[in-house]
């Protein structure tokens, strides 16, 4: 599962686009028919989508959303053979089911898949003490009432950086996640509703507030606070407390992020001139998507086209590496895919398979460390895949703070504050540092900003012996490659907010 490092990725020029979305956008669809499956259909790299759309209809499909920017169409069909049929039609370069045809299965199987997904999220990133954190009084007077418990800010020197710069209001960060609580007093000042969108209605953009606020998850609100909770004397502080946020909802009510949702999010960010996006998720229903499977290969190419398009529009895309303690540079036994039908299979995968969007070329991949600055027990890693590391929390380690909680404190839905851990928390910390760099150097390209993040990072060597043995009950040790550079676990190193605003 080789990943092209971001510094080696060169963005190509692209023509200007005058429409707000530059898309032949279908009207928002009604609730999907449970007997219809979803597909991505790729047209030719260049030219019109007319033949592609006609072929979809001729094969018995319905066009839901066309993206002429990348020549990808989202379609539905009641036929399980639709992808195989449409691949033989004119104007079709590739096609594949985006949800492993689970929609054509029994309702009980779909319900079991949703329950499994929720269980995985809860195990990977448990939330607790949400009200307790709000009630506790820190041990010393700080700029924000709960900042004494934000060990993660101090670890990357964001508190020192904010004394110099909190970032620019001109910088806009797209939070591709489960939605941002628009009423939270520690987020509302920095949230830009005019740039926010919901993408979970079959990948069709919906700008109504109901479409982009949280409905079943606090995850996106927590991520948003890590990036840019303002210094307003209310609760916590973000790494870049002056920049603006856009809620780009790509997580549906069952907790799934299907390819059509992510594609919508990346294109929306590009068309609305966002400076960077944070992507604290993997695209469902596969932990790892394999090029050797014709359906999965089509999805990989469709998402890659969307990410490439956003990069050409000068968007820096940041992504979490995942919470399975996997070495992404070596073969992996995946026991959780597909995760939406209640019946995953066990498979051993290698370089032919990849995590989306984390392992796509041009995406800044972020691993996680705990309060002691070492790899968190759950964090994925890889000598090729890891670009940088950032504080994501580790419940196995007590933080040197008044509350002694090793997870990351941030905003949660309902106006409160809570703790989560995961590479989902590390990625927005890195995104906050990138926002500070973009604020200080508004003329820099996305490539240069990302390269600067790596250049300014603080190197962390591999642990003695190169192996991290996590405490019980985590069963598997992790092996770090790179010796004194520690690249396997940490990439270029721990992101540094102070250097971002001074060097």
Short mmCIF file of C-alpha atoms in Angstrom, two decimals:
data_model
loop_
_atom_site.label_atom_id
_atom_site.label_comp_id
_atom_site.label_asym_id
_atom_site.label_seq_id
_atom_site.Cartn_x
_atom_site.Cartn_y
_atom_site.Cartn_z
CA UNK A 1 0.00 0.00 0.00
CA UNK A 2 2.45 2.58 -1.22
CA UNK A 3 1.58 6.23 -0.90
CA UNK A 4 3.20 9.03 -2.87
CA UNK A 5 4.53 11.54 -0.31
CA UNK A 6 2.81 14.93 -0.49
CA UNK A 7 6.09 16.72 -1.20
CA UNK A 8 6.40 14.72 -4.44
CA UNK A 9 2.92 15.60 -5.65
CA UNK A 10 2.78 18.34 -8.27
CA UNK A 11 -0.52 20.06 -8.95
CA UNK A 12 -1.46 20.72 -12.55
CA UNK A 13 -3.19 23.81 -13.86
CA UNK A 14 -6.95 23.77 -14.31
CA UNK A 15 -9.36 26.06 -16.10
CA UNK A 16 -11.41 28.60 -14.17
CA UNK A 17 -14.98 27.79 -13.22
CA UNK A 18 -17.58 30.50 -12.89
CA UNK A 19 -20.60 28.59 -11.59
CA UNK A 20 -20.96 28.11 -7.87
CA UNK A 21 -20.59 24.35 -8.21
CA UNK A 22 -19.93 23.91 -11.95
CA UNK A 23 -22.04 20.77 -11.81
CA UNK A 24 -25.09 19.47 -13.58
CA UNK A 25 -26.80 19.10 -10.25
CA UNK A 26 -29.89 16.99 -9.88
CA UNK A 27 -32.64 18.14 -7.57
CA UNK A 28 -32.16 16.78 -4.04
CA UNK A 29 -33.41 13.22 -4.14
CA UNK A 30 -36.09 11.84 -1.89
CA UNK A 31 -35.25 9.12 0.59
CA UNK A 32 -33.66 6.31 -1.39
CA UNK A 33 -35.56 3.19 -2.35
CA UNK A 34 -34.17 0.31 -0.30
CA UNK A 35 -34.11 -1.81 -3.46
CA UNK A 36 -31.79 0.55 -5.36
CA UNK A 37 -28.01 0.20 -5.17
CA UNK A 38 -25.54 3.08 -5.61
CA UNK A 39 -22.72 3.19 -8.16
CA UNK A 40 -19.91 5.46 -9.29
CA UNK A 41 -19.52 5.67 -13.05
CA UNK A 42 -16.41 7.26 -14.53
CA UNK A 43 -16.53 8.97 -17.88
CA UNK A 44 -13.47 9.79 -19.99
CA UNK A 45 -10.85 12.00 -18.37
CA UNK A 46 -11.81 14.84 -20.71
CA UNK A 47 -14.84 15.84 -22.70
CA UNK A 48 -18.59 15.66 -22.22
CA UNK A 49 -20.54 13.36 -19.93
CA UNK A 50 -23.47 13.10 -22.34
CA UNK A 51 -22.49 9.64 -23.60
CA UNK A 52 -21.78 8.47 -20.06
CA UNK A 53 -25.17 9.60 -18.78
CA UNK A 54 -26.95 8.10 -21.80
CA UNK A 55 -25.17 4.80 -21.21
CA UNK A 56 -26.23 4.80 -17.57
CA UNK A 57 -29.87 5.15 -18.59
CA UNK A 58 -29.52 2.56 -21.36
CA UNK A 59 -28.15 0.10 -18.78
CA UNK A 60 -31.18 0.60 -16.56
CA UNK A 61 -29.71 3.16 -14.19
CA UNK A 62 -30.71 6.59 -12.94
CA UNK A 63 -28.39 9.61 -12.81
CA UNK A 64 -28.38 11.15 -9.34
CA UNK A 65 -25.46 13.57 -9.53
CA UNK A 66 -23.02 14.49 -12.29
CA UNK A 67 -19.64 16.02 -11.52
CA UNK A 68 -18.29 17.40 -14.85
CA UNK A 69 -15.26 18.80 -13.03
CA UNK A 70 -13.96 15.21 -12.71
CA UNK A 71 -16.26 13.39 -15.16
CA UNK A 72 -17.79 11.17 -12.49
CA UNK A 73 -21.49 10.32 -12.20
CA UNK A 74 -23.30 8.96 -9.16
CA UNK A 75 -26.04 6.58 -10.26
CA UNK A 76 -28.55 4.10 -8.86
CA UNK A 77 -29.98 0.91 -10.26
CA UNK A 78 -32.16 -1.95 -9.11
CA UNK A 79 -29.90 -4.42 -10.91
CA UNK A 80 -26.91 -6.06 -9.20
CA UNK A 81 -25.38 -6.47 -12.70
CA UNK A 82 -25.60 -2.75 -13.50
CA UNK A 83 -21.86 -2.05 -13.14
CA UNK A 84 -20.86 -4.97 -15.35
CA UNK A 85 -23.42 -3.90 -17.96
CA UNK A 86 -22.58 -0.20 -18.04
CA UNK A 87 -18.83 -0.86 -18.30
CA UNK A 88 -19.44 -2.16 -21.81
CA UNK A 89 -21.28 1.00 -22.89
CA UNK A 90 -19.88 4.05 -24.75
CA UNK A 91 -18.40 6.86 -22.69
CA UNK A 92 -17.73 4.68 -19.63
CA UNK A 93 -14.15 4.27 -18.40
CA UNK A 94 -15.01 2.39 -15.19
CA UNK A 95 -17.92 1.67 -12.88
CA UNK A 96 -18.43 0.06 -9.50
CA UNK A 97 -20.87 -0.35 -6.64
CA UNK A 98 -20.11 2.20 -3.94
CA UNK A 99 -21.82 0.31 -1.11
CA UNK A 100 -21.05 -3.35 -2.03
CA UNK A 101 -24.68 -3.87 -3.16
CA UNK A 102 -25.85 -4.11 0.44
CA UNK A 103 -28.95 -2.08 -0.46
CA UNK A 104 -30.19 -4.99 -2.55
CA UNK A 105 -29.93 -7.28 0.48
CA UNK A 106 -32.28 -7.85 3.38
CA UNK A 107 -33.16 -4.93 5.72
CA UNK A 108 -31.83 -6.98 8.64
CA UNK A 109 -28.40 -7.15 7.00
CA UNK A 110 -28.36 -3.37 6.48
CA UNK A 111 -29.36 -2.80 10.11
CA UNK A 112 -26.66 -5.18 11.32
CA UNK A 113 -24.06 -3.27 9.27
CA UNK A 114 -25.10 0.06 10.80
CA UNK A 115 -24.90 -1.38 14.32
CA UNK A 116 -21.46 -2.79 13.58
CA UNK A 117 -20.23 0.58 12.31
CA UNK A 118 -21.43 2.37 15.44
CA UNK A 119 -19.79 -0.25 17.64
CA UNK A 120 -16.47 0.22 15.84
CA UNK A 121 -16.58 3.98 16.28
CA UNK A 122 -17.33 3.69 19.99
CA UNK A 123 -14.51 1.22 20.57
CA UNK A 124 -11.99 3.25 18.62
CA UNK A 125 -12.78 6.65 20.07
CA UNK A 126 -14.71 6.40 23.34
CA UNK A 127 -16.27 9.55 24.73
CA UNK A 128 -16.65 10.06 28.45
CA UNK A 129 -16.75 12.71 31.17
CA UNK A 130 -18.33 15.25 28.85
CA UNK A 131 -20.17 17.07 31.59
CA UNK A 132 -17.41 16.52 34.14
CA UNK A 133 -14.91 18.37 32.03
CA UNK A 134 -17.23 21.32 31.76
CA UNK A 135 -17.75 21.48 35.50
CA UNK A 136 -14.15 21.14 36.65
CA UNK A 137 -12.19 24.24 37.49
CA UNK A 138 -8.62 24.33 36.16
CA UNK A 139 -5.81 24.65 38.65
CA UNK A 140 -4.58 28.00 37.37
CA UNK A 141 -5.87 31.07 35.60
CA UNK A 142 -5.47 30.60 31.83
CA UNK A 143 -6.73 32.52 28.79
CA UNK A 144 -9.54 29.95 28.37
CA UNK A 145 -11.36 28.40 31.36
CA UNK A 146 -10.58 24.80 30.37
CA UNK A 147 -7.21 25.34 28.73
CA UNK A 148 -5.28 23.88 31.66
CA UNK A 149 -6.68 20.49 30.60
CA UNK A 150 -5.65 20.93 26.96
CA UNK A 151 -2.29 19.15 27.10
CA UNK A 152 -2.52 18.71 23.33
CA UNK A 153 -2.21 22.47 22.74
CA UNK A 154 0.95 22.71 24.80
CA UNK A 155 2.47 19.60 23.22
CA UNK A 156 2.59 21.31 19.81
CA UNK A 157 3.26 24.79 21.29
CA UNK A 158 -0.04 26.18 20.04
CA UNK A 159 -0.47 28.21 23.23
CA UNK A 160 2.83 29.96 22.53
CA UNK A 161 1.98 30.34 18.85
CA UNK A 162 -1.35 32.02 19.66
CA UNK A 163 0.47 34.73 21.58
CA UNK A 164 1.92 35.68 18.20
CA UNK A 165 -0.87 34.69 15.80
CA UNK A 166 -4.21 32.96 15.96
CA UNK A 167 -4.47 32.80 12.20
CA UNK A 168 -6.25 34.91 9.60
CA UNK A 169 -9.98 35.36 9.04
CA UNK A 170 -9.22 34.92 5.34
CA UNK A 171 -8.36 31.25 5.90
CA UNK A 172 -11.26 28.81 5.57
CA UNK A 173 -11.03 25.21 6.79
CA UNK A 174 -13.53 22.65 5.57
CA UNK A 175 -14.42 20.06 8.22
CA UNK A 176 -15.53 16.98 6.26
CA UNK A 177 -17.22 15.12 9.08
CA UNK A 178 -20.52 14.55 10.89
CA UNK A 179 -21.48 18.23 11.03
CA UNK A 180 -20.68 21.18 13.30
CA UNK A 181 -23.00 22.38 16.06
CA UNK A 182 -23.93 25.83 14.75
CA UNK A 183 -25.23 26.95 18.16
CA UNK A 184 -22.15 26.01 20.20
CA UNK A 185 -20.87 29.26 21.79
CA UNK A 186 -17.28 28.12 21.34
CA UNK A 187 -17.70 27.49 17.59
CA UNK A 188 -20.43 29.81 16.29
CA UNK A 189 -18.12 32.88 16.02
CA UNK A 190 -15.86 31.06 13.54
CA UNK A 191 -18.45 29.03 11.61
CA UNK A 192 -19.31 30.23 8.10
CA UNK A 193 -22.83 28.95 7.24
CA UNK A 194 -22.58 30.35 3.71
CA UNK A 195 -19.83 27.85 2.88
CA UNK A 196 -21.37 24.86 4.66
CA UNK A 197 -23.15 21.95 2.98
CA UNK A 198 -24.60 18.52 3.54
CA UNK A 199 -23.50 15.68 1.24
CA UNK A 200 -25.25 12.70 2.82
CA UNK A 201 -28.37 12.82 0.64
CA UNK A 202 -26.88 10.39 -1.89
CA UNK A 203 -23.95 12.72 -2.58
CA UNK A 204 -26.15 15.59 -3.76
CA UNK A 205 -25.13 18.93 -2.17
CA UNK A 206 -27.73 20.51 0.14
CA UNK A 207 -27.01 23.94 1.65
CA UNK A 208 -29.88 23.98 4.13
CA UNK A 209 -28.68 24.17 7.74
CA UNK A 210 -30.57 20.99 8.60
CA UNK A 211 -28.35 19.14 6.10
CA UNK A 212 -25.00 20.15 7.63
CA UNK A 213 -25.57 20.24 11.39
CA UNK A 214 -25.04 17.10 13.52
CA UNK A 215 -27.89 14.64 13.93
CA UNK A 216 -26.41 11.52 15.54
CA UNK A 217 -22.73 12.25 16.23
CA UNK A 218 -20.63 14.77 18.15
CA UNK A 219 -17.49 13.79 16.20
CA UNK A 220 -17.41 16.71 13.74
CA UNK A 221 -18.08 19.25 16.48
CA UNK A 222 -15.17 17.85 18.51
CA UNK A 223 -12.87 18.00 15.47
CA UNK A 224 -13.92 21.58 14.69
CA UNK A 225 -13.02 22.76 18.20
CA UNK A 226 -9.53 21.29 17.94
CA UNK A 227 -8.93 23.29 14.78
CA UNK A 228 -10.48 26.64 15.56
CA UNK A 229 -12.36 27.11 18.82
CA UNK A 230 -11.95 30.88 19.37
CA UNK A 231 -10.16 32.45 22.30
CA UNK A 232 -13.28 34.11 23.66
CA UNK A 233 -13.05 33.34 27.38
CA UNK A 234 -15.73 30.65 27.25
CA UNK A 235 -14.23 27.14 27.22
CA UNK A 236 -11.37 25.75 25.14
CA UNK A 237 -9.03 27.11 22.47
CA UNK A 238 -8.31 25.75 19.02
CA UNK A 239 -4.89 25.55 17.40
CA UNK A 240 -5.85 28.36 14.99
CA UNK A 241 -8.55 30.26 16.93
CA UNK A 242 -9.07 33.07 14.40
CA UNK A 243 -9.65 31.10 11.19
CA UNK A 244 -13.08 30.29 9.77
CA UNK A 245 -14.73 26.88 9.60
CA UNK A 246 -17.16 25.34 7.12
CA UNK A 247 -19.26 22.32 8.02
CA UNK A 248 -19.17 19.80 5.16
CA UNK A 249 -21.27 16.89 6.37
CA UNK A 250 -20.17 13.56 4.90
CA UNK A 251 -21.24 11.19 7.72
CA UNK A 252 -24.79 9.87 7.57
CA UNK A 253 -27.06 9.01 10.50
CA UNK A 254 -25.75 5.44 10.63
CA UNK A 255 -22.14 6.64 10.82
CA UNK A 256 -21.17 5.71 7.27
CA UNK A 257 -19.07 7.79 4.86
CA UNK A 258 -19.81 6.37 1.44
CA UNK A 259 -17.73 7.38 -1.61
CA UNK A 260 -20.41 9.64 -3.09
CA UNK A 261 -20.48 11.66 0.14
CA UNK A 262 -16.70 12.21 0.16
CA UNK A 263 -16.61 13.07 -3.55
CA UNK A 264 -19.28 15.72 -2.97
CA UNK A 265 -17.26 17.11 -0.04
CA UNK A 266 -13.95 17.41 -1.90
CA UNK A 267 -15.52 19.10 -4.91
CA UNK A 268 -17.53 21.46 -2.72
CA UNK A 269 -14.33 22.48 -0.89
CA UNK A 270 -12.57 23.12 -4.19
CA UNK A 271 -15.40 25.14 -5.70
CA UNK A 272 -15.79 27.26 -2.57
CA UNK A 273 -12.11 28.15 -2.34
CA UNK A 274 -11.37 26.44 0.95
CA UNK A 275 -7.74 26.61 2.00
CA UNK A 276 -7.68 23.14 3.48
CA UNK A 277 -9.90 20.27 4.51
CA UNK A 278 -9.73 17.91 7.46
CA UNK A 279 -10.80 14.31 6.86
CA UNK A 280 -11.01 12.34 10.10
CA UNK A 281 -12.57 9.21 8.61
CA UNK A 282 -12.07 6.28 6.27
CA UNK A 283 -14.42 5.79 3.36
CA UNK A 284 -16.88 2.92 3.88
CA UNK A 285 -17.64 0.11 3.52
CA UNK A 286 -14.01 -1.06 3.24
CA UNK A 287 -11.17 -0.30 5.63
CA UNK A 288 -8.93 -0.82 2.61
CA UNK A 289 -10.03 -0.54 -1.03
CA UNK A 290 -8.31 -2.92 -3.47
CA UNK A 291 -7.31 -2.17 -7.06
CA UNK A 292 -7.64 -5.87 -7.91
CA UNK A 293 -11.43 -5.70 -7.44
CA UNK A 294 -13.09 -4.03 -10.42
CA UNK A 295 -15.78 -2.31 -8.33
CA UNK A 296 -13.35 -1.10 -5.67
CA UNK A 297 -10.87 0.06 -8.32
CA UNK A 298 -13.55 2.28 -9.86
CA UNK A 299 -14.25 3.88 -6.48
CA UNK A 300 -10.53 4.48 -5.88
CA UNK A 301 -10.25 6.30 -9.20
CA UNK A 302 -13.41 8.35 -8.60
CA UNK A 303 -12.27 9.54 -5.17
CA UNK A 304 -8.76 10.17 -6.51
CA UNK A 305 -10.18 12.37 -9.25
CA UNK A 306 -12.03 14.42 -6.62
CA UNK A 307 -8.95 14.78 -4.39
CA UNK A 308 -6.76 15.65 -7.38
CA UNK A 309 -9.26 18.27 -8.48
CA UNK A 310 -9.27 19.91 -5.06
CA UNK A 311 -5.47 19.89 -5.00
CA UNK A 312 -5.37 21.58 -8.41
CA UNK A 313 -7.65 24.24 -6.89
CA UNK A 314 -4.96 24.73 -4.21
CA UNK A 315 -6.70 22.94 -1.34
CA UNK A 316 -4.52 21.14 1.23
CA UNK A 317 -6.24 17.89 2.24
CA UNK A 318 -5.36 16.39 5.63
CA UNK A 319 -6.46 12.92 6.74
CA UNK A 320 -6.36 10.65 9.77
CA UNK A 321 -4.44 7.39 9.34
CA UNK A 322 -6.85 5.18 11.29
CA UNK A 323 -7.09 3.45 14.63
CA UNK A 324 -6.33 -0.24 13.96
CA UNK A 325 -2.62 -0.26 14.99
CA UNK A 326 -1.83 -1.37 11.43
CA UNK A 327 1.52 -0.99 9.66
CA UNK A 328 0.22 0.26 6.32
CA UNK A 329 3.58 -0.44 4.64
CA UNK A 330 3.24 -4.21 5.10
CA UNK A 331 0.57 -6.86 4.46
CA UNK A 332 -2.45 -6.61 6.77
CA UNK A 333 -5.15 -9.01 7.85
CA UNK A 334 -8.42 -7.09 7.52
CA UNK A 335 -11.30 -8.70 9.40
CA UNK A 336 -13.76 -5.80 9.29
CA UNK A 337 -14.61 -5.26 5.61
CA UNK A 338 -17.19 -4.74 4.30
CA UNK A 339 -18.58 -3.12 7.42
CA UNK A 340 -22.14 -2.35 6.33
CA UNK A 341 -23.77 -5.77 6.00
CA UNK A 342 -23.03 -7.40 9.34
CA UNK A 343 -20.96 -10.07 7.61
CA UNK A 344 -17.35 -8.94 7.04
CA UNK A 345 -14.83 -11.35 5.55
CA UNK A 346 -11.25 -12.04 6.59
CA UNK A 347 -8.71 -11.13 3.92
CA UNK A 348 -4.97 -10.51 3.77
CA UNK A 349 -4.17 -7.42 1.73
CA UNK A 350 -0.96 -5.80 0.54
CA UNK A 351 0.22 -3.07 -1.81
CA UNK A 352 -2.81 -3.52 -4.05
CA UNK A 353 -5.11 -2.11 -1.36
CA UNK A 354 -5.32 1.33 0.24
CA UNK A 355 -7.05 3.37 2.90
CA UNK A 356 -9.25 6.12 1.43
CA UNK A 357 -8.66 9.03 1.46
CA UNK A 358 -5.55 8.79 3.65
CA UNK A 359 -3.30 6.89 1.24
CA UNK A 360 -4.14 8.85 -1.89
CA UNK A 361 -1.30 10.87 -3.44
CA UNK A 362 -1.26 14.46 -2.22
CA UNK A 363 -3.07 13.86 1.07
CA UNK A 364 -1.23 14.80 4.29
CA UNK A 365 -1.42 11.65 6.46
CA UNK A 366 -1.39 12.08 10.23
CA UNK A 367 -0.61 9.48 12.90
CA UNK A 368 -1.35 9.95 16.60
CA UNK A 369 0.67 10.37 19.80
CA UNK A 370 -0.45 10.53 23.42
CA UNK A 371 0.56 12.95 26.21
CA UNK A 372 4.05 11.43 26.49
CA UNK A 373 4.74 12.11 22.81
CA UNK A 374 4.95 8.46 21.77
CA UNK A 375 2.77 6.53 19.34
CA UNK A 376 -0.75 6.04 20.65
CA UNK A 377 -1.58 2.36 21.11
CA UNK A 378 -4.28 2.41 18.40
CA UNK A 379 -2.61 4.55 15.74
CA UNK A 380 -1.93 3.21 12.27
CA UNK A 381 1.55 3.93 10.94
CA UNK A 382 3.92 3.20 8.05
CA UNK A 383 7.39 4.13 6.81
CA UNK A 384 5.92 5.39 3.52
CA UNK A 385 2.44 6.41 4.62
CA UNK A 386 3.06 8.62 7.67
CA UNK A 387 3.70 12.28 6.81
CA UNK A 388 3.52 13.83 10.30
CA UNK A 389 2.19 13.04 13.75
CA UNK A 390 0.05 15.09 16.16
CA UNK A 391 -1.67 14.72 19.54
CA UNK A 392 -4.64 12.38 19.23
CA UNK A 393 -4.81 11.18 22.83
CA UNK A 394 -4.17 7.90 24.60
CA UNK A 395 -6.42 6.68 27.39
CA UNK A 396 -3.61 4.38 28.58
CA UNK A 397 -1.57 7.44 29.62
CA UNK A 398 -2.50 9.99 32.28
CA UNK A 399 -1.90 13.52 31.07
CA UNK A 400 0.00 15.98 33.29
CA UNK A 401 -3.10 18.16 33.67
CA UNK A 402 -5.58 18.88 36.50
CA UNK A 403 -7.94 16.23 35.18
CA UNK A 404 -5.17 13.68 34.34
CA UNK A 405 -7.09 12.61 31.21
CA UNK A 406 -4.94 11.34 28.36
CA UNK A 407 -7.55 11.92 25.69
CA UNK A 408 -8.18 15.20 23.85
CA UNK A 409 -10.58 17.80 25.25
CA UNK A 410 -12.72 19.76 22.81
CA UNK A 411 -16.24 20.95 22.02
CA UNK A 412 -19.22 18.58 21.82
CA UNK A 413 -22.80 18.90 20.61
CA UNK A 414 -25.09 20.72 23.01
CA UNK A 415 -22.70 23.46 24.05
CA UNK A 416 -20.48 21.30 26.27
CA UNK A 417 -16.99 19.83 26.23
CA UNK A 418 -15.75 16.27 26.16
CA UNK A 419 -12.91 13.84 25.57
CA UNK A 420 -12.20 11.72 22.51
CA UNK A 421 -9.12 9.93 21.28
CA UNK A 422 -8.00 8.76 17.88
CA UNK A 423 -6.15 9.79 14.77
CA UNK A 424 -9.42 11.67 14.22
CA UNK A 425 -8.17 14.10 16.87
CA UNK A 426 -4.58 14.18 15.59
CA UNK A 427 -5.54 15.15 12.05
CA UNK A 428 -7.34 18.40 13.04
CA UNK A 429 -4.38 19.39 15.23
CA UNK A 430 -2.20 19.18 12.12
CA UNK A 431 -4.89 21.00 10.13
CA UNK A 432 -4.78 23.82 12.67
CA UNK A 433 -1.03 24.17 12.20
CA UNK A 434 -1.50 24.19 8.43
CA UNK A 435 -4.09 26.95 8.87
CA UNK A 436 -1.50 29.01 10.76
CA UNK A 437 1.02 28.48 7.95
CA UNK A 438 -1.52 29.48 5.31
CA UNK A 439 -2.38 32.54 7.37
CA UNK A 440 1.24 33.65 7.56
CA UNK A 441 2.00 32.87 3.92
CA UNK A 442 -1.19 33.54 1.93
CA UNK A 443 0.71 33.48 -1.37
CA UNK A 444 2.12 30.01 -0.89
CA UNK A 445 0.79 27.10 -2.91
CA UNK A 446 -0.84 24.11 -1.23
CA UNK A 447 2.25 22.03 -2.02
CA UNK A 448 4.56 24.53 -0.36
CA UNK A 449 2.34 24.85 2.72
CA UNK A 450 2.31 21.07 3.19
CA UNK A 451 6.06 20.84 2.66
CA UNK A 452 6.53 23.56 5.28
CA UNK A 453 4.46 21.57 7.79
CA UNK A 454 6.90 18.67 7.44
CA UNK A 455 9.99 20.89 7.47
CA UNK A 456 8.92 22.59 10.71
CA UNK A 457 7.96 19.35 12.50
CA UNK A 458 9.96 18.19 15.53
CA UNK A 459 11.73 14.88 14.85
CA UNK A 460 10.91 11.94 17.13
CA UNK A 461 13.16 8.85 17.04
CA UNK A 462 11.91 5.29 17.12
CA UNK A 463 11.65 3.85 20.65
CA UNK A 464 14.61 1.82 21.97
CA UNK A 465 14.67 -1.49 20.13
CA UNK A 466 12.29 -0.06 17.53
CA UNK A 467 9.23 -1.71 19.07
CA UNK A 468 6.33 -0.25 20.99
CA UNK A 469 4.62 -2.78 23.26
CA UNK A 470 1.27 -1.32 24.24
CA UNK A 471 -0.14 -2.07 27.69
CA UNK A 472 -2.82 -4.70 28.14
CA UNK A 473 -5.39 -5.41 26.83
CA UNK A 474 -4.00 -4.27 23.43
CA UNK A 475 -2.56 -7.47 21.99
CA UNK A 476 -0.15 -6.53 19.19
CA UNK A 477 3.16 -4.68 19.37
CA UNK A 478 4.15 -2.18 16.68
CA UNK A 479 7.51 -1.96 14.94
CA UNK A 480 8.94 1.44 14.05
CA UNK A 481 11.15 1.91 11.00
CA UNK A 482 13.55 4.77 10.44
CA UNK A 483 15.70 4.62 13.58
CA UNK A 484 16.62 8.11 14.70
CA UNK A 485 14.20 9.66 12.22
CA UNK A 486 11.27 7.59 13.52
CA UNK A 487 9.52 7.91 10.16
CA UNK A 488 7.54 4.70 10.55
CA UNK A 489 5.58 5.99 13.53
CA UNK A 490 5.98 9.75 13.18
CA UNK A 491 6.79 10.68 9.59
CA UNK A 492 8.61 14.02 9.54
CA UNK A 493 7.81 14.45 13.24
CA UNK A 494 5.43 16.19 15.63
CA UNK A 495 3.75 19.25 14.12
CA UNK A 496 4.98 22.53 15.62
CA UNK A 497 2.57 25.49 15.79
CA UNK A 498 5.17 27.91 17.16
CA UNK A 499 7.52 27.31 14.24
CA UNK A 500 4.54 27.73 11.93
CA UNK A 501 4.15 31.36 12.98
CA UNK A 502 7.83 32.25 13.51
CA UNK A 503 9.88 30.40 10.88
#
